[in-house]
Short mmCIF file of C-alpha atoms in Angstrom, two decimals:
data_model
loop_
_atom_site.label_atom_id
_atom_site.label_comp_id
_atom_site.label_asym_id
_atom_site.label_seq_id
_atom_site.Cartn_x
_atom_site.Cartn_y
_atom_site.Cartn_z
CA MET A 141 2.59 -24.79 1.64
CA SER A 142 3.09 -23.00 -1.44
CA LYS A 143 6.73 -22.87 -2.71
CA TYR A 144 6.92 -19.21 -2.81
CA GLN A 145 5.67 -16.80 -0.51
CA THR A 146 5.06 -12.80 -0.37
CA LEU A 147 5.98 -10.79 2.84
CA LEU A 148 4.38 -7.45 3.73
CA TYR A 149 5.56 -5.60 6.70
CA TYR A 150 6.91 -2.43 8.38
CA CYS A 151 8.76 -1.52 11.68
CA TYR A 152 9.24 2.10 13.02
CA SER A 153 12.32 1.86 15.09
CA HIS A 154 15.22 4.14 14.81
CA ILE A 155 18.32 2.93 12.56
CA GLU A 156 21.51 4.36 13.04
CA ASN A 157 23.44 4.73 9.83
CA ALA A 158 20.28 4.04 7.69
CA GLU A 159 22.00 4.55 4.32
CA GLN A 160 24.47 1.95 5.01
CA PHE A 161 21.99 -0.36 6.48
CA ALA A 162 20.27 -0.11 3.38
CA ALA A 163 23.16 -1.28 1.34
CA ASP A 164 23.95 -3.91 3.42
CA HIS A 165 20.59 -5.17 3.67
CA LEU A 166 20.36 -5.13 -0.11
CA GLN A 167 23.03 -7.57 -0.28
CA PHE A 168 21.72 -9.78 2.42
CA CYS A 169 18.16 -10.25 0.67
CA LYS A 170 20.21 -10.96 -2.81
CA SER A 171 22.06 -13.86 -0.80
CA LEU A 172 18.79 -15.16 -0.07
CA ASN A 173 17.52 -14.96 -3.95
CA LEU A 174 14.77 -12.75 -2.51
CA VAL A 175 13.12 -10.14 -4.81
CA GLY A 176 11.03 -7.21 -3.64
CA ARG A 177 11.12 -3.37 -2.61
CA ILE A 178 12.48 -2.20 0.68
CA ILE A 179 12.43 1.40 1.88
CA VAL A 180 14.84 2.17 4.70
CA ALA A 181 14.94 5.41 6.48
CA ASP A 182 16.28 6.83 9.99
CA GLU A 183 12.60 5.87 11.41
CA GLY A 184 12.81 2.00 10.40
CA LEU A 185 11.81 -0.23 7.76
CA ASN A 186 9.03 -1.10 5.07
CA GLY A 187 9.04 -3.73 3.01
CA THR A 188 7.55 -6.50 0.53
CA VAL A 189 9.65 -9.18 -0.17
CA SER A 190 9.09 -12.45 -2.03
CA GLY A 191 10.85 -15.79 -2.84
CA ASP A 192 10.84 -19.50 -2.05
CA SER A 193 9.41 -20.23 1.34
CA GLY A 194 12.70 -21.42 2.92
CA SER A 195 14.35 -18.17 2.14
CA CYS A 196 11.40 -16.10 3.31
CA ALA A 197 11.73 -18.00 6.64
CA LYS A 198 15.28 -17.27 7.14
CA TYR A 199 14.52 -13.52 6.19
CA MET A 200 11.90 -13.40 9.05
CA THR A 201 13.96 -15.25 11.51
CA ALA A 202 16.92 -12.67 10.66
CA VAL A 203 14.74 -9.44 10.85
CA LYS A 204 13.08 -10.41 14.13
CA ALA A 205 16.33 -11.63 15.58
CA ASP A 206 17.50 -7.84 15.71
CA PRO A 207 16.19 -6.40 18.71
CA ARG A 208 15.40 -3.06 16.77
CA PHE A 209 12.56 -4.90 14.62
CA LYS A 210 11.63 -7.96 16.78
CA GLU A 211 8.20 -6.75 17.10
CA THR A 212 7.84 -6.71 13.37
CA ASP A 213 4.43 -7.97 12.05
CA PHE A 214 4.96 -10.18 8.70
CA LYS A 215 1.80 -10.71 6.65
CA ILE A 216 2.57 -13.83 4.50
CA ASP A 217 1.14 -14.64 1.19
CA ASP A 218 1.63 -18.00 -0.64
CA VAL A 219 1.79 -17.25 -4.12
CA GLU A 220 2.08 -19.14 -7.25
CA GLU A 221 5.55 -17.15 -8.21
CA PRO A 222 7.55 -14.67 -6.65
CA SER A 223 5.53 -11.18 -6.90
CA PHE A 224 8.51 -9.18 -8.23
CA ILE A 225 11.41 -9.14 -11.16
CA LYS A 226 14.23 -7.47 -9.08
CA MET A 227 15.36 -6.76 -5.42
CA HIS A 228 15.45 -3.23 -4.45
CA CYS A 229 16.64 -1.77 -1.01
CA ARG A 230 16.71 2.09 -1.01
CA TYR A 231 17.27 4.75 1.73
CA LYS A 232 14.59 7.46 1.99
CA THR A 233 13.86 10.01 4.28
CA GLU A 234 10.63 8.37 5.65
CA ILE A 235 9.33 5.03 5.03
CA VAL A 236 6.17 6.31 4.08
CA HIS A 237 6.02 9.82 2.24
CA SER A 238 4.18 12.14 4.59
CA GLY A 239 6.16 15.38 4.50
CA LEU A 240 5.90 15.61 8.22
CA ARG A 241 9.32 14.91 10.00
CA ASP A 242 8.58 16.94 13.28
CA PRO A 243 8.77 14.48 16.01
CA ASN A 244 6.89 16.69 18.26
CA ILE A 245 3.82 16.33 15.71
CA ILE A 246 4.41 12.64 14.12
CA ASN A 247 6.28 10.00 16.19
CA PRO A 248 4.79 6.59 15.58
CA GLY A 249 7.21 4.99 18.29
CA LYS A 250 5.63 7.38 20.90
CA LYS A 251 1.91 8.33 20.30
CA THR A 252 -0.62 6.76 17.70
CA GLY A 253 -4.43 5.79 17.61
CA ILE A 254 -5.41 2.74 19.78
CA HIS A 255 -4.69 -0.38 17.70
CA LEU A 256 -7.92 -2.35 16.94
CA GLU A 257 -7.11 -6.14 16.23
CA PRO A 258 -9.31 -7.45 13.13
CA SER A 259 -11.87 -9.01 15.54
CA ASP A 260 -12.55 -5.98 17.28
CA PHE A 261 -12.67 -3.56 14.11
CA ARG A 262 -15.35 -5.96 13.00
CA GLU A 263 -17.47 -5.51 15.70
CA MET A 264 -16.95 -1.69 15.89
CA MET A 265 -17.36 -0.76 12.07
CA ASP A 266 -21.12 -0.63 11.90
CA ARG A 267 -21.55 1.38 15.21
CA ASP A 268 -23.14 4.71 14.69
CA ASP A 269 -20.58 6.41 16.54
CA VAL A 270 -17.80 5.24 14.62
CA VAL A 271 -16.39 6.81 11.24
CA ILE A 272 -14.05 4.22 9.13
CA LEU A 273 -11.50 6.33 7.36
CA ASP A 274 -9.47 5.04 4.46
CA VAL A 275 -6.24 6.62 4.32
CA ARG A 276 -5.12 5.37 1.12
CA SER A 277 -4.91 7.22 -2.54
CA ASN A 278 -7.52 7.33 -5.01
CA TYR A 279 -6.31 4.40 -7.11
CA GLU A 280 -6.23 2.12 -4.29
CA HIS A 281 -9.66 2.85 -2.92
CA SER A 282 -11.14 3.00 -6.33
CA ILE A 283 -10.94 -0.77 -6.71
CA GLY A 284 -11.69 -1.81 -3.19
CA ARG A 285 -12.69 -0.08 0.09
CA PHE A 286 -14.66 -1.14 3.25
CA LYS A 287 -18.20 -0.64 2.85
CA ASN A 288 -19.42 3.11 4.16
CA ALA A 289 -16.01 4.26 4.42
CA VAL A 290 -14.83 7.73 4.19
CA THR A 291 -12.45 8.16 1.33
CA LEU A 292 -10.08 11.20 0.37
CA ASP A 293 -9.61 12.53 -2.88
CA MET A 294 -5.89 12.51 -3.00
CA GLU A 295 -2.85 11.27 -5.39
CA ASN A 296 -0.78 10.04 -2.57
CA PHE A 297 -0.40 10.18 1.09
CA ARG A 298 1.54 13.15 1.53
CA GLU A 299 -1.82 15.05 0.62
CA PHE A 300 -3.61 13.63 3.86
CA PRO A 301 -2.34 16.51 5.99
CA GLU A 302 -4.32 19.22 3.97
CA LYS A 303 -7.22 16.82 3.77
CA ILE A 304 -7.93 16.92 7.48
CA ASN A 305 -10.13 19.87 7.61
CA GLN A 306 -12.47 17.94 5.60
CA LEU A 307 -12.87 15.57 8.52
CA ALA A 308 -13.81 18.30 10.95
CA LYS A 309 -17.45 17.18 10.93
CA PHE A 310 -16.38 13.91 12.30
CA LYS A 311 -14.71 15.40 15.56
CA ASP A 312 -17.51 13.90 17.93
CA LYS A 313 -17.22 10.39 16.34
CA LYS A 314 -14.85 7.78 16.93
CA ILE A 315 -12.27 7.64 13.78
CA ILE A 316 -10.89 4.43 12.74
CA THR A 317 -8.28 4.63 10.10
CA TYR A 318 -7.00 1.62 7.93
CA CYS A 319 -5.10 1.07 5.05
CA THR A 320 -3.17 -1.87 3.20
CA GLY A 321 -0.69 -3.10 6.11
CA GLY A 322 -1.16 -0.55 8.91
CA ILE A 323 1.73 1.68 8.08
CA LYS A 324 0.31 4.74 6.96
CA CYS A 325 -2.22 4.45 9.68
CA GLU A 326 0.65 5.01 12.18
CA LYS A 327 1.48 8.81 10.94
CA ALA A 328 -2.38 9.25 9.86
CA SER A 329 -3.75 8.77 13.51
CA ALA A 330 -0.86 10.48 15.18
CA LEU A 331 -1.83 13.44 12.85
CA LEU A 332 -5.42 13.41 13.74
CA LEU A 333 -4.67 13.18 17.45
CA HIS A 334 -2.45 15.99 16.89
CA GLU A 335 -5.09 18.10 15.21
CA GLY A 336 -7.47 17.69 18.24
CA PHE A 337 -9.40 14.55 17.17
CA PRO A 338 -10.21 12.77 20.70
CA GLU A 339 -10.91 9.44 19.83
CA VAL A 340 -8.53 7.78 16.97
CA TYR A 341 -8.21 3.95 16.39
CA GLN A 342 -6.41 2.15 13.71
CA LEU A 343 -6.76 -1.24 12.20
CA HIS A 344 -3.90 -3.19 13.21
CA GLY A 345 -2.16 -4.93 10.27
CA GLY A 346 -4.27 -3.20 7.88
CA ILE A 347 -6.58 -4.94 5.49
CA ILE A 348 -4.45 -7.92 4.43
CA LYS A 349 -4.44 -8.86 8.19
CA TYR A 350 -8.30 -8.39 8.59
CA GLY A 351 -8.92 -10.86 5.55
CA LYS A 352 -6.35 -13.43 6.70
CA GLU A 353 -7.95 -13.20 10.40
CA VAL A 354 -11.51 -12.79 10.02
CA GLY A 355 -12.45 -13.24 6.36
CA GLY A 356 -12.46 -9.66 5.15
CA GLN A 357 -16.32 -9.39 6.15
CA ASN A 358 -17.55 -5.75 4.49
CA PHE A 359 -14.54 -5.30 2.46
CA GLU A 360 -15.94 -4.47 -0.96
CA GLY A 361 -13.72 -5.29 -4.12
CA LYS A 362 -10.09 -6.07 -4.08
CA CYS A 363 -7.17 -4.85 -2.17
CA TYR A 364 -4.44 -2.75 -4.11
CA VAL A 365 -1.08 -4.32 -3.57
CA PHE A 366 2.33 -2.83 -4.60
CA ASP A 367 3.76 -5.85 -6.39
CA SER A 368 3.04 -7.74 -9.68
CA ARG A 369 -0.24 -9.38 -8.13
CA VAL A 370 -1.55 -5.79 -8.51
CA ALA A 371 -4.82 -6.69 -6.18
CA VAL A 372 -5.61 -9.53 -4.17
CA ASP A 373 -8.94 -10.86 -2.91
CA VAL A 374 -9.64 -10.03 0.92
CA ASN A 375 -13.17 -10.81 1.41
CA SER A 376 -14.41 -14.55 1.71
CA VAL A 377 -17.75 -14.17 3.68
CA ASN A 378 -19.71 -11.45 1.34
CA PRO A 379 -17.56 -10.37 -1.63
CA VAL A 380 -18.60 -7.88 -4.13
CA ALA A 381 -16.88 -6.05 -7.05
CA ILE A 382 -17.11 -2.21 -7.02
CA SER A 383 -14.60 -0.96 -9.65
CA THR A 384 -15.78 -0.61 -13.56
CA CYS A 385 -13.84 -0.60 -16.59
CA ARG A 386 -12.78 3.15 -17.59
CA ASN A 387 -13.49 2.45 -21.10
CA CYS A 388 -16.98 0.80 -21.30
CA GLY A 389 -18.14 0.67 -17.89
CA SER A 390 -18.62 -2.93 -17.05
CA VAL A 391 -17.61 -4.29 -13.69
CA THR A 392 -14.00 -5.18 -13.54
CA GLU A 393 -11.48 -5.24 -10.79
CA LYS A 394 -8.57 -5.63 -13.33
CA MET A 395 -6.08 -2.63 -12.85
CA ILE A 396 -3.48 -1.92 -15.47
CA ASN A 397 -0.60 0.70 -16.56
CA CYS A 398 -1.24 2.27 -20.00
CA ALA A 399 0.76 0.61 -22.40
CA ASN A 400 2.36 4.06 -23.50
CA PRO A 401 4.85 4.60 -21.19
CA GLU A 402 4.52 8.46 -21.57
CA CYS A 403 1.15 8.24 -20.28
CA ASN A 404 1.62 5.06 -17.92
CA GLU A 405 -1.88 6.10 -16.21
CA HIS A 406 -3.00 3.62 -13.73
CA PHE A 407 -6.69 2.59 -14.08
CA THR A 408 -9.13 -0.40 -14.47
CA GLN A 409 -9.89 -2.08 -17.93
CA CYS A 410 -11.81 -5.21 -18.55
CA ASP A 411 -10.23 -7.43 -20.84
CA CYS A 412 -12.22 -7.12 -23.66
CA CYS A 413 -11.17 -3.20 -23.84
CA GLY A 414 -7.54 -4.18 -23.29
CA THR A 415 -7.60 -6.28 -26.28
CA LEU A 416 -9.36 -3.73 -28.35
CA LEU A 417 -6.94 -0.97 -27.15
CA ASP A 418 -4.11 -3.34 -26.91
CA GLY A 419 -3.39 -2.29 -23.18
CA ALA A 420 -3.83 1.52 -23.89
CA CYS A 421 -5.98 3.91 -22.03
CA SER A 422 -7.42 5.51 -25.48
CA GLU A 423 -6.92 5.26 -29.29
CA GLU A 424 -4.20 7.81 -29.14
CA CYS A 425 -2.48 5.90 -26.54
CA LYS A 426 -2.84 2.69 -28.62
CA SER A 427 -1.17 4.34 -31.61
CA HIS A 428 1.67 6.11 -29.83
CA PRO A 429 5.19 4.95 -31.37
CA ARG A 430 6.86 3.94 -27.85
CA LYS A 431 3.58 1.89 -26.89
CA ARG A 432 4.89 -1.23 -24.89
CA ILE A 433 3.86 -4.71 -25.85
CA TYR A 434 0.70 -5.55 -23.90
CA ASP A 435 1.01 -9.28 -22.51
CA GLY A 436 -2.65 -9.22 -20.81
CA THR A 437 -1.24 -8.26 -17.59
CA GLY A 438 -0.75 -4.23 -17.94
CA TYR A 439 2.41 -4.47 -15.55
CA TYR A 440 5.64 -3.18 -16.78
CA VAL A 441 9.16 -3.10 -15.08
CA LYS A 442 9.73 0.88 -15.01
CA VAL A 443 11.29 2.20 -17.86
CA PRO A 444 13.12 5.77 -18.40
CA GLN A 445 10.95 8.44 -19.54
CA PRO A 446 11.88 11.43 -21.81
CA VAL A 447 13.21 14.61 -19.49
CA ASN A 448 10.30 16.55 -18.57
CA VAL A 449 7.40 13.85 -19.29
CA LYS A 450 5.19 13.61 -15.94
CA SER A 451 4.79 9.87 -15.26
CA LYS A 452 1.14 8.82 -14.07
CA SER A 453 2.41 5.67 -12.62
CA ARG A 454 1.12 4.21 -9.72
CA ILE A 455 2.44 0.62 -9.87
CA ASN A 456 5.89 1.03 -10.47
CA ASP A 457 7.23 4.24 -8.92
CA ASN A 458 5.04 4.56 -6.01
CA VAL A 459 6.33 4.10 -2.27
CA LEU A 460 5.12 0.72 -0.37
CA ASP A 461 2.04 0.91 1.95
#
């Protein structure tokens, strides 16, 4: 066992006084010397935390000891060092932002697509009557996705409801949704059922669980994760790289944020171009007076930006999957 671990998890379960719970939970995590990001909402928990293996074990035991979260499925990665710098636990209106808070439409505790275990997903994925639907954002599926998956052109998950009309041609098929850890599928599959798709399934535990349990067969590229690792290997059966450097077009699976904080664009860049452009996406950004020091990772702690400057960041300010 590695000295450190990173835990990915979510649980849809109503939390009374969720804002206070978030404050208390932050202190609990700090008492265990954990780092990470947790979102707390009235509807449940969504988190990635990291620390030494003993602290992670205590955390999982404590979470599952709470009757509200006893069914939480933790995805555990051994890591060389903690995957975050600080510990954040914040209250928000949803644990994954969909913009749909009407419980008559979206209520993962009552109605979702049928959960498929990784082995069942692997058996179904190549059938002619099945469509594999990626419900993640562009920057996530650009670096890795299942072979022949249908992807949607969206910057974030809250755009998913407006994209459903594009899927109408698949209503006579079995739809299987997938995402990183499963949380987006709970809402995506529920919305598809509400919109009249008759047979909807979801990959239980997402890409991460699929990789751990059945070797990640037919997942092409790497899986984007919301921590300092940025992307992780999934496929140990038939791996293939699919992403290319934005600047030169060579094959690369390295994803970074532009070193210019006023751009902060999230994109794939090979090490050669990273060196030439000093971690920037262009010569213009390379010469920007506020350009950050590039250490070869392209991962930066979020910094304040001038008023009215829109951030393009995905790695530092996005919600967890």
